[in-house]
CSV table of N, CA, C and O in Angstrom, one decimal:
chain,number,residue,atom,x,y,z
D,1,GLN,N,-16.1,13.7,-14.9
D,1,GLN,CA,-15.2,11.7,-14.0
D,1,GLN,C,-13.9,11.7,-15.5
D,1,GLN,O,-13.0,12.5,-16.2
D,2,VAL,N,-13.4,10.3,-14.9
D,2,VAL,CA,-12.0,10.5,-14.9
D,2,VAL,C,-11.8,9.0,-15.8
D,2,VAL,O,-12.1,7.8,-14.3
D,3,GLN,N,-11.4,8.2,-16.9
D,3,GLN,CA,-11.7,6.9,-16.7
D,3,GLN,C,-10.2,6.9,-16.8
D,3,GLN,O,-9.4,7.6,-17.3
D,4,LEU,N,-9.8,5.9,-16.0
D,4,LEU,CA,-8.6,4.9,-16.1
D,4,LEU,C,-8.2,3.9,-16.8
D,4,LEU,O,-8.6,2.9,-16.1
D,5,VAL,N,-7.3,4.1,-17.5
D,5,VAL,CA,-7.1,2.3,-17.8
D,5,VAL,C,-5.0,1.9,-17.5
D,5,VAL,O,-4.1,2.5,-18.0
D,6,GLU,N,-4.5,1.1,-16.6
D,6,GLU,CA,-3.4,0.8,-16.3
D,6,GLU,C,-2.7,-0.1,-17.4
D,6,GLU,O,-3.7,-1.0,-18.3
D,7,SER,N,-2.0,-0.2,-17.8
D,7,SER,CA,-0.9,-1.3,-18.7
D,7,SER,C,0.2,-1.5,-17.7
D,7,SER,O,1.2,-0.2,-17.1
D,8,GLY,N,1.4,-2.6,-19.1
D,8,GLY,CA,2.3,-2.5,-18.0
D,8,GLY,C,2.9,-4.2,-17.2
D,8,GLY,O,4.5,-3.6,-17.0
D,9,GLY,N,2.1,-4.8,-16.4
D,9,GLY,CA,1.8,-5.3,-15.6
D,9,GLY,C,2.7,-7.0,-16.4
D,9,GLY,O,2.8,-6.8,-17.8
D,10,GLY,N,3.2,-7.6,-16.0
D,10,GLY,CA,3.6,-8.6,-16.4
D,10,GLY,C,4.6,-9.4,-15.0
D,10,GLY,O,4.2,-9.8,-14.5
D,11,LEU,N,5.3,-10.1,-15.5
D,11,LEU,CA,6.0,-11.6,-15.0
D,11,LEU,C,7.9,-10.6,-14.2
D,11,LEU,O,8.0,-10.7,-16.3
D,12,VAL,N,8.3,-11.0,-13.8
D,12,VAL,CA,9.0,-10.9,-14.0
D,12,VAL,C,10.8,-11.4,-12.9
D,12,VAL,O,9.5,-12.1,-11.8
D,13,GLN,N,11.4,-11.9,-12.7
D,13,GLN,CA,11.8,-11.8,-11.5
D,13,GLN,C,12.9,-11.2,-10.4
D,13,GLN,O,12.9,-10.3,-10.9
D,14,ALA,N,12.8,-12.1,-10.0
D,14,ALA,CA,13.4,-10.8,-8.4
D,14,ALA,C,14.4,-10.1,-9.0
D,14,ALA,O,15.1,-10.4,-9.7
D,15,GLY,N,14.5,-9.0,-9.1
D,15,GLY,CA,16.1,-7.9,-8.3
D,15,GLY,C,14.9,-6.7,-10.0
D,15,GLY,O,16.6,-6.6,-10.9
D,16,GLY,N,14.2,-7.7,-11.0
D,16,GLY,CA,14.2,-7.2,-12.4
D,16,GLY,C,13.0,-5.8,-11.9
D,16,GLY,O,13.1,-5.7,-11.2
D,17,SER,N,13.1,-4.7,-13.0
D,17,SER,CA,11.7,-4.1,-13.3
D,17,SER,C,11.1,-4.0,-14.1
D,17,SER,O,10.9,-4.8,-15.1
D,18,LEU,N,10.1,-2.8,-14.5
D,18,LEU,CA,8.6,-3.0,-14.8
D,18,LEU,C,8.0,-1.5,-15.2
D,18,LEU,O,8.7,-0.8,-13.9
D,19,ARG,N,7.3,-1.5,-15.5
D,19,ARG,CA,7.6,0.2,-15.9
D,19,ARG,C,5.8,0.2,-15.6
D,19,ARG,O,5.4,-0.3,-16.8
D,20,LEU,N,4.9,1.0,-15.3
D,20,LEU,CA,3.7,0.6,-14.9
D,20,LEU,C,3.2,2.0,-15.8
D,20,LEU,O,4.0,3.3,-15.4
D,21,SER,N,1.8,1.7,-16.4
D,21,SER,CA,1.4,3.3,-16.8
D,21,SER,C,-0.3,3.3,-16.4
D,21,SER,O,-0.5,2.2,-16.5
D,22,CYS,N,0.1,4.5,-16.2
D,22,CYS,CA,-1.8,4.7,-15.6
D,22,CYS,C,-2.6,6.4,-16.9
D,22,CYS,O,-1.8,6.7,-16.9
D,23,ALA,N,-3.7,5.7,-18.3
D,23,ALA,CA,-3.7,6.9,-18.7
D,23,ALA,C,-5.1,7.2,-18.2
D,23,ALA,O,-5.5,6.2,-18.3
D,24,ALA,N,-5.2,8.3,-19.0
D,24,ALA,CA,-6.7,9.5,-17.9
D,24,ALA,C,-6.9,9.4,-19.1
D,24,ALA,O,-6.7,10.3,-19.7
D,25,SER,N,-8.3,9.9,-18.9
D,25,SER,CA,-9.1,10.1,-20.0
D,25,SER,C,-9.3,11.3,-19.9
D,25,SER,O,-9.1,11.8,-18.4
D,26,GLY,N,-9.3,12.5,-20.9
D,26,GLY,CA,-10.5,13.2,-19.9
D,26,GLY,C,-10.0,15.0,-19.9
D,26,GLY,O,-8.3,14.6,-20.2
D,27,ARG,N,-9.6,16.4,-20.2
D,27,ARG,CA,-9.3,16.8,-19.8
D,27,ARG,C,-8.6,17.6,-18.4
D,27,ARG,O,-7.4,18.9,-18.6
D,28,THR,N,-9.1,17.0,-17.2
D,28,THR,CA,-8.7,18.0,-16.7
D,28,THR,C,-8.0,17.0,-15.4
D,28,THR,O,-7.5,17.2,-14.4
D,29,PHE,N,-6.7,16.4,-16.2
D,29,PHE,CA,-5.6,15.2,-15.8
D,29,PHE,C,-5.2,16.2,-14.3
D,29,PHE,O,-4.6,15.5,-13.1
D,30,ASN,N,-4.8,17.0,-15.1
D,30,ASN,CA,-3.8,17.6,-14.1
D,30,ASN,C,-4.1,18.1,-12.7
D,30,ASN,O,-4.0,19.8,-11.9
D,31,SER,N,-5.7,18.1,-12.6
D,31,SER,CA,-6.2,18.5,-11.3
D,31,SER,C,-6.6,17.9,-10.5
D,31,SER,O,-7.6,17.7,-9.8
D,32,TYR,N,-6.0,16.6,-10.3
D,32,TYR,CA,-6.1,15.4,-9.6
D,32,TYR,C,-5.0,14.9,-8.9
D,32,TYR,O,-3.9,14.9,-10.0
D,33,THR,N,-4.3,14.9,-7.9
D,33,THR,CA,-3.1,13.5,-7.4
D,33,THR,C,-3.4,12.4,-8.2
D,33,THR,O,-4.4,12.0,-8.4
D,34,MET,N,-2.4,11.4,-8.2
D,34,MET,CA,-2.7,10.3,-8.7
D,34,MET,C,-2.2,9.5,-7.6
D,34,MET,O,-1.1,10.0,-7.2
D,35,GLY,N,-2.6,8.3,-7.5
D,35,GLY,CA,-1.8,7.6,-7.0
D,35,GLY,C,-2.1,5.5,-7.6
D,35,GLY,O,-2.5,5.8,-8.0
D,36,TRP,N,-0.5,5.3,-6.5
D,36,TRP,CA,-0.6,3.3,-6.9
D,36,TRP,C,-0.9,3.0,-5.9
D,36,TRP,O,-0.2,3.3,-5.2
D,37,PHE,N,-2.2,1.8,-6.0
D,37,PHE,CA,-1.8,1.1,-4.9
D,37,PHE,C,-1.7,-0.5,-5.2
D,37,PHE,O,-1.8,-0.3,-6.4
D,38,ARG,N,-1.8,-1.6,-4.6
D,38,ARG,CA,-1.7,-3.0,-4.9
D,38,ARG,C,-2.2,-3.8,-3.3
D,38,ARG,O,-3.5,-3.6,-2.7
D,39,GLN,N,-2.8,-4.9,-4.6
D,39,GLN,CA,-3.6,-5.7,-3.6
D,39,GLN,C,-3.0,-6.9,-3.9
D,39,GLN,O,-3.3,-7.6,-5.1
D,40,ALA,N,-2.8,-7.6,-2.7
D,40,ALA,CA,-2.6,-9.2,-3.1
D,40,ALA,C,-3.7,-9.8,-2.8
D,40,ALA,O,-4.2,-9.5,-2.1
D,41,PRO,N,-3.4,-11.4,-3.6
D,41,PRO,CA,-4.1,-12.0,-3.4
D,41,PRO,C,-4.5,-12.1,-1.1
D,41,PRO,O,-3.7,-12.2,-0.7
D,42,GLY,N,-6.3,-11.8,-0.6
D,42,GLY,CA,-6.1,-12.3,0.6
D,42,GLY,C,-6.0,-10.9,1.2
D,42,GLY,O,-6.3,-10.6,2.7
D,43,LEU,N,-5.5,-10.1,1.1
D,43,LEU,CA,-5.2,-8.9,2.0
D,43,LEU,C,-5.7,-7.4,1.2
D,43,LEU,O,-6.5,-7.8,0.1
D,44,GLU,N,-5.8,-6.7,1.3
D,44,GLU,CA,-6.6,-5.3,1.6
D,44,GLU,C,-5.6,-4.5,0.4
D,44,GLU,O,-4.5,-4.2,0.9
D,45,ARG,N,-6.8,-3.9,0.2
D,45,ARG,CA,-6.0,-2.5,-1.0
D,45,ARG,C,-4.9,-2.2,0.0
D,45,ARG,O,-5.7,-1.3,0.8
D,46,GLU,N,-3.2,-1.6,-0.2
D,46,GLU,CA,-2.4,-0.3,0.2
D,46,GLU,C,-1.8,-0.1,-0.8
D,46,GLU,O,-1.6,-0.5,-1.8
D,47,PHE,N,-2.3,1.2,-0.3
D,47,PHE,CA,-1.2,2.3,-1.1
D,47,PHE,C,0.3,2.0,-1.2
D,47,PHE,O,1.1,1.5,-0.7
D,48,VAL,N,0.4,2.6,-2.7
D,48,VAL,CA,1.8,2.1,-2.8
D,48,VAL,C,2.8,3.9,-3.2
D,48,VAL,O,3.9,4.1,-2.2
D,49,GLY,N,2.6,4.9,-3.3
D,49,GLY,CA,2.8,5.9,-3.7
D,49,GLY,C,1.7,7.0,-4.8
D,49,GLY,O,0.5,6.8,-5.2
D,50,ALA,N,2.0,8.1,-4.5
D,50,ALA,CA,1.4,8.7,-5.3
D,50,ALA,C,1.9,10.7,-5.7
D,50,ALA,O,3.1,10.7,-4.6
D,51,ILE,N,1.6,11.0,-6.1
D,51,ILE,CA,2.2,12.5,-7.1
D,51,ILE,C,1.5,13.5,-6.5
D,51,ILE,O,-0.4,12.9,-7.2
D,52,SER,N,1.6,14.6,-6.1
D,52,SER,CA,0.9,16.0,-6.4
D,52,SER,C,0.7,16.1,-7.6
D,52,SER,O,0.9,15.5,-9.2
D,53,ARG,N,-0.4,17.4,-8.4
D,53,ARG,CA,-1.5,17.8,-9.4
D,53,ARG,C,0.3,18.0,-10.8
D,53,ARG,O,0.2,17.5,-11.7
D,54,SER,N,1.2,18.8,-9.7
D,54,SER,CA,2.1,19.2,-10.6
D,54,SER,C,3.3,18.5,-10.1
D,54,SER,O,4.0,19.0,-11.5
D,55,GLY,N,3.6,17.4,-10.1
D,55,GLY,CA,4.6,16.4,-9.9
D,55,GLY,C,5.8,16.6,-9.1
D,55,GLY,O,6.4,16.0,-8.5
D,56,GLY,N,5.0,17.8,-8.4
D,56,GLY,CA,6.4,18.8,-8.0
D,56,GLY,C,6.7,17.9,-6.1
D,56,GLY,O,7.6,17.6,-5.1
D,57,SER,N,5.4,17.0,-5.8
D,57,SER,CA,5.2,16.5,-4.4
D,57,SER,C,5.1,14.5,-4.7
D,57,SER,O,4.1,14.2,-5.8
D,58,THR,N,6.1,14.1,-3.7
D,58,THR,CA,5.7,12.6,-4.0
D,58,THR,C,5.7,11.8,-2.1
D,58,THR,O,6.0,13.0,-1.6
D,59,ARG,N,5.5,10.8,-2.2
D,59,ARG,CA,4.9,9.4,-1.2
D,59,ARG,C,5.3,9.0,-2.0
D,59,ARG,O,4.4,8.3,-2.7
D,60,TYR,N,5.6,7.4,-0.4
D,60,TYR,CA,5.7,6.3,-0.6
D,60,TYR,C,5.5,5.3,0.0
D,60,TYR,O,6.1,6.2,1.4
D,61,VAL,N,4.9,5.3,0.6
D,61,VAL,CA,5.1,3.5,1.6
D,61,VAL,C,6.7,3.2,1.8
D,61,VAL,O,7.3,2.7,1.1
D,62,ASP,N,6.7,3.0,3.3
D,62,ASP,CA,8.3,2.4,3.8
D,62,ASP,C,8.8,1.2,2.5
D,62,ASP,O,10.4,1.1,2.5
D,63,SER,N,8.3,0.6,1.8
D,63,SER,CA,8.4,-0.8,1.7
D,63,SER,C,9.2,-0.4,0.5
D,63,SER,O,9.5,-1.6,-0.1
D,64,VAL,N,8.5,0.1,-0.1
D,64,VAL,CA,9.1,0.9,-1.6
D,64,VAL,C,10.2,1.6,-2.4
D,64,VAL,O,9.9,2.3,-2.7
D,65,LYS,N,11.0,2.7,-1.2
D,65,LYS,CA,11.1,3.8,-0.8
D,65,LYS,C,13.0,3.4,-1.7
D,65,LYS,O,13.5,1.9,-1.1
D,66,GLY,N,12.7,4.1,-2.1
D,66,GLY,CA,14.6,3.4,-2.7
D,66,GLY,C,14.1,2.8,-4.1
D,66,GLY,O,15.1,2.8,-4.6
D,67,ARG,N,13.1,2.3,-4.6
D,67,ARG,CA,13.3,0.4,-5.1
D,67,ARG,C,12.3,1.5,-6.1
D,67,ARG,O,12.3,1.7,-7.4
D,68,PHE,N,10.8,2.4,-6.1
D,68,PHE,CA,9.6,3.0,-6.7
D,68,PHE,C,9.6,4.6,-6.8
D,68,PHE,O,10.3,4.7,-6.0
D,69,THR,N,9.3,4.4,-8.4
D,69,THR,CA,9.2,6.3,-8.5
D,69,THR,C,8.2,6.5,-9.5
D,69,THR,O,7.9,6.0,-9.9
D,70,ILE,N,7.7,7.1,-9.3
D,70,ILE,CA,6.4,7.3,-9.2
D,70,ILE,C,6.5,9.2,-10.6
D,70,ILE,O,6.9,10.5,-9.3
D,71,SER,N,6.0,9.5,-11.3
D,71,SER,CA,6.3,10.5,-12.4
D,71,SER,C,5.1,10.5,-12.7
D,71,SER,O,4.2,9.6,-13.1
D,72,ARG,N,4.7,11.7,-13.7
D,72,ARG,CA,3.5,11.7,-14.5
D,72,ARG,C,3.8,13.1,-15.8
D,72,ARG,O,4.3,13.6,-15.2
D,73,ASP,N,2.8,13.3,-16.6
D,73,ASP,CA,3.5,13.8,-18.4
D,73,ASP,C,2.2,14.3,-17.9
D,73,ASP,O,1.1,13.4,-18.9
D,74,ASN,N,1.8,15.1,-17.8
D,74,ASN,CA,0.4,16.0,-17.7
D,74,ASN,C,0.2,15.9,-19.2
D,74,ASN,O,-1.2,16.7,-19.6
D,75,ALA,N,0.7,16.7,-20.1
D,75,ALA,CA,0.8,16.7,-21.3
D,75,ALA,C,0.0,15.1,-22.2
D,75,ALA,O,-1.1,15.8,-23.2
D,76,LYS,N,0.5,14.3,-21.3
D,76,LYS,CA,0.3,13.4,-22.1
D,76,LYS,C,-0.8,12.3,-21.6
D,76,LYS,O,-1.6,11.2,-21.7
D,77,ASN,N,-1.3,12.9,-20.5
D,77,ASN,CA,-2.6,12.7,-19.6
D,77,ASN,C,-2.0,11.5,-18.7
D,77,ASN,O,-3.0,10.1,-18.8
D,78,THR,N,-0.9,11.2,-18.5
D,78,THR,CA,-0.7,9.9,-18.1
D,78,THR,C,0.2,9.9,-16.3
D,78,THR,O,1.4,10.8,-16.6
D,79,VAL,N,0.6,9.2,-15.9
D,79,VAL,CA,1.1,8.9,-14.9
D,79,VAL,C,2.0,7.5,-14.3
D,79,VAL,O,1.1,6.5,-15.6
D,80,TYR,N,2.7,7.7,-14.4
D,80,TYR,CA,4.1,6.4,-14.5
D,80,TYR,C,4.6,5.8,-12.9
D,80,TYR,O,4.1,6.4,-11.8
D,81,LEU,N,4.4,3.9,-12.6
D,81,LEU,CA,5.2,3.7,-11.9
D,81,LEU,C,6.6,3.0,-12.0
D,81,LEU,O,6.3,1.7,-12.9
D,82,GLN,N,7.3,3.3,-11.7
D,82,GLN,CA,9.1,2.7,-12.0
D,82,GLN,C,9.4,2.0,-11.4
D,82,GLN,O,9.4,2.2,-10.0
D,83,MET,N,9.4,0.2,-11.1
D,83,MET,CA,9.4,-0.7,-9.9
D,83,MET,C,11.0,-1.6,-10.3
D,83,MET,O,11.2,-2.1,-11.1
D,84,ASN,N,11.4,-0.3,-9.9
D,84,ASN,CA,13.4,-1.7,-9.9
D,84,ASN,C,12.9,-2.5,-8.6
D,84,ASN,O,12.5,-2.5,-7.4
D,85,SER,N,14.4,-3.6,-8.6
D,85,SER,CA,14.9,-4.0,-7.9
D,85,SER,C,13.5,-4.8,-7.0
D,85,SER,O,13.3,-5.3,-5.9
D,86,LEU,N,12.8,-5.0,-8.5
D,86,LEU,CA,10.8,-5.9,-7.6
D,86,LEU,C,11.7,-7.4,-6.9
D,86,LEU,O,12.7,-7.7,-6.9
D,87,LYS,N,10.7,-7.2,-6.0
D,87,LYS,CA,10.6,-8.7,-4.8
D,87,LYS,C,9.2,-9.1,-5.0
D,87,LYS,O,8.6,-8.7,-5.3
D,88,PRO,N,9.5,-10.7,-4.5
D,88,PRO,CA,8.1,-11.5,-4.7
D,88,PRO,C,7.3,-10.7,-3.7
D,88,PRO,O,6.1,-11.2,-4.4
D,89,GLU,N,7.6,-10.0,-2.6
D,89,GLU,CA,6.4,-9.5,-1.8
D,89,GLU,C,5.8,-9.1,-2.8
D,89,GLU,O,4.6,-7.8,-2.1
D,90,ASP,N,6.4,-8.0,-3.5
D,90,ASP,CA,5.9,-6.9,-4.7
D,90,ASP,C,4.6,-7.5,-5.6
D,90,ASP,O,3.7,-6.6,-6.3
D,91,THR,N,4.4,-8.6,-5.6
D,91,THR,CA,3.3,-9.3,-6.7
D,91,THR,C,2.3,-8.7,-6.0
D,91,THR,O,2.1,-9.5,-5.0
D,92,ALA,N,1.2,-8.5,-7.3
D,92,ALA,CA,-0.1,-8.1,-6.4
D,92,ALA,C,-0.9,-7.7,-7.4
D,92,ALA,O,-0.3,-7.3,-8.8
D,93,VAL,N,-1.8,-7.0,-7.8
D,93,VAL,CA,-2.7,-6.1,-8.8
D,93,VAL,C,-2.2,-4.6,-8.3
D,93,VAL,O,-2.5,-4.0,-7.4
D,94,TYR,N,-1.8,-4.0,-9.4
D,94,TYR,CA,-1.7,-2.5,-8.9
D,94,TYR,C,-2.9,-1.5,-9.8
D,94,TYR,O,-3.1,-2.1,-10.6
D,95,TYR,N,-3.1,-0.4,-9.2
D,95,TYR,CA,-4.5,-0.1,-10.1
D,95,TYR,C,-3.6,1.5,-9.6
D,95,TYR,O,-3.9,1.9,-8.6
D,96,CYS,N,-3.9,2.4,-10.7
D,96,CYS,CA,-3.6,3.8,-10.4
D,96,CYS,C,-5.3,4.0,-9.9
D,96,CYS,O,-6.6,3.7,-10.4
D,97,ALA,N,-5.0,5.6,-9.4
D,97,ALA,CA,-6.0,6.1,-8.9
D,97,ALA,C,-6.3,8.1,-8.7
D,97,ALA,O,-5.4,8.1,-8.6
D,98,ALA,N,-7.4,8.6,-8.9
D,98,ALA,CA,-7.7,9.8,-8.6
D,98,ALA,C,-8.2,10.3,-8.0
D,98,ALA,O,-9.0,10.3,-6.8
D,99,ASP,N,-7.3,11.5,-6.9
D,99,ASP,CA,-7.6,12.5,-6.0
D,99,ASP,C,-7.7,13.6,-6.1
D,99,ASP,O,-6.8,14.2,-6.7
D,100,PRO,N,-9.5,14.1,-6.8
D,100,PRO,CA,-9.3,15.9,-6.9
D,100,PRO,C,-8.6,16.6,-5.4
D,100,PRO,O,-8.8,17.5,-5.7
D,101,SER,N,-8.1,16.1,-4.9
D,101,SER,CA,-7.6,17.0,-3.7
D,101,SER,C,-6.5,17.8,-4.1
D,101,SER,O,-5.7,17.6,-4.9
D,102,HIS,N,-6.3,18.8,-3.3
D,102,HIS,CA,-4.6,18.9,-3.6
D,102,HIS,C,-3.7,18.2,-3.2
D,102,HIS,O,-2.5,18.5,-3.0
D,103,TYR,N,-4.3,17.9,-1.9
D,103,TYR,CA,-3.0,17.3,-1.1
D,103,TYR,C,-2.9,15.7,-1.8
D,103,TYR,O,-3.4,15.1,-2.2
D,104,VAL,N,-1.3,15.4,-1.4
D,104,VAL,CA,-1.1,13.5,-1.4
D,104,VAL,C,-1.7,12.8,-0.5
D,104,VAL,O,-1.1,12.8,0.6
D,105,HIS,N,-3.1,12.3,-0.7
D,105,HIS,CA,-3.3,11.7,0.5
D,105,HIS,C,-2.5,9.5,0.6
D,105,HIS,O,-2.6,9.5,-0.3
D,106,ILE,N,-2.8,8.8,1.2
D,106,ILE,CA,-2.3,8.0,0.9
D,106,ILE,C,-3.7,6.8,1.4
D,106,ILE,O,-3.8,5.8,1.2
D,107,ALA,N,-4.9,7.6,2.0
D,107,ALA,CA,-6.0,6.9,2.4
D,107,ALA,C,-7.1,6.3,0.5
D,107,ALA,O,-7.2,7.1,0.3
D,108,THR,N,-7.5,5.5,1.1
D,108,THR,CA,-8.1,5.0,-0.6
D,108,THR,C,-8.6,5.7,-0.6
D,108,THR,O,-9.9,5.9,-1.6
D,109,THR,N,-9.5,6.2,0.7
D,109,THR,CA,-11.2,6.4,0.3
D,109,THR,C,-10.9,8.3,-0.5
D,109,THR,O,-12.3,9.0,-0.8
D,110,TYR,N,-10.0,9.0,0.0
D,110,TYR,CA,-9.6,9.8,-0.7
D,110,TYR,C,-9.8,10.0,-2.3
D,110,TYR,O,-10.0,11.0,-3.0
D,111,TYR,N,-9.4,8.6,-2.9
D,111,TYR,CA,-9.7,8.7,-4.3
D,111,TYR,C,-10.6,8.3,-5.2
D,111,TYR,O,-11.4,7.3,-4.8
D,112,ASP,N,-11.5,8.9,-5.8
D,112,ASP,CA,-12.7,8.4,-6.2
D,112,ASP,C,-12.8,8.0,-7.7
D,112,ASP,O,-13.9,7.5,-7.7
D,113,TYR,N,-12.0,7.9,-8.7
D,113,TYR,CA,-11.7,7.3,-9.9
D,113,TYR,C,-10.6,6.2,-9.5
D,113,TYR,O,-9.4,6.6,-9.1
D,114,TRP,N,-10.8,5.3,-10.1
D,114,TRP,CA,-10.4,3.9,-10.1
D,114,TRP,C,-10.0,3.0,-11.3
D,114,TRP,O,-11.0,3.4,-11.8
D,115,GLY,N,-8.4,2.9,-11.6
D,115,GLY,CA,-8.6,1.4,-12.8
D,115,GLY,C,-8.7,0.7,-12.3
D,115,GLY,O,-9.5,-0.2,-11.3
D,116,GLN,N,-8.9,-1.0,-13.9
D,116,GLN,CA,-9.5,-1.6,-13.0
D,116,GLN,C,-7.8,-2.6,-12.6
D,116,GLN,O,-8.5,-3.9,-12.7
D,117,GLY,N,-6.6,-2.2,-13.2
D,117,GLY,CA,-5.8,-3.3,-12.1
D,117,GLY,C,-5.1,-4.1,-13.8
D,117,GLY,O,-5.3,-4.6,-14.6
D,118,THR,N,-4.0,-3.7,-13.3
D,118,THR,CA,-3.0,-4.9,-13.6
D,118,THR,C,-2.1,-5.6,-12.7
D,118,THR,O,-0.8,-5.5,-11.8
D,119,GLN,N,-1.3,-7.1,-13.5
D,119,GLN,CA,-0.6,-7.9,-12.6
D,119,GLN,C,0.5,-7.8,-12.3
D,119,GLN,O,1.1,-8.2,-13.9
D,120,VAL,N,0.9,-7.6,-11.3
D,120,VAL,CA,2.7,-7.8,-11.8
D,120,VAL,C,2.4,-9.1,-10.6
D,120,VAL,O,2.3,-9.1,-9.4
D,121,THR,N,3.4,-9.7,-11.4
D,121,THR,CA,3.9,-10.9,-10.8
D,121,THR,C,5.7,-11.2,-10.3
D,121,THR,O,6.3,-10.8,-11.7
D,122,VAL,N,5.7,-11.5,-9.8
D,122,VAL,CA,7.3,-11.2,-9.2
D,122,VAL,C,7.8,-12.5,-9.0
D,122,VAL,O,7.1,-13.1,-7.8
D,123,SER,N,9.1,-12.9,-9.1
D,123,SER,CA,8.9,-15.2,-9.1
D,123,SER,C,10.4,-15.3,-8.8
D,123,SER,O,11.4,-14.0,-8.8
D,124,SER,N,10.9,-15.9,-7.9
D,124,SER,CA,11.9,-15.8,-6.5
D,124,SER,C,12.8,-16.7,-7.6
D,124,SER,O,12.4,-17.5,-8.7
């Protein structure tokens, strides 16, 4: 079992930056692909990006490519989401999730463990 706790959300103006963190419990953090998802009011949860177990492979949704960067520190059991050039349409609750497979999946169904989410609000 993995427990995930996100932090770092908040209110930022358009064009600004935030860094989200997701701290994982347990000693098997490097056995999981880690993903970030977001959900805006009235919309389905959508994939933002994910990083492989070693950190050597990443995937992003097209709308955040070049602006968001995922990284992980397996020694600290933590995955990060650096968000730059934020836009109002990035406003959502952001969730981290853990997928026990080798692959960097984008579908929510592959992710077995989820954090409680952290709110990101980007004002125009």
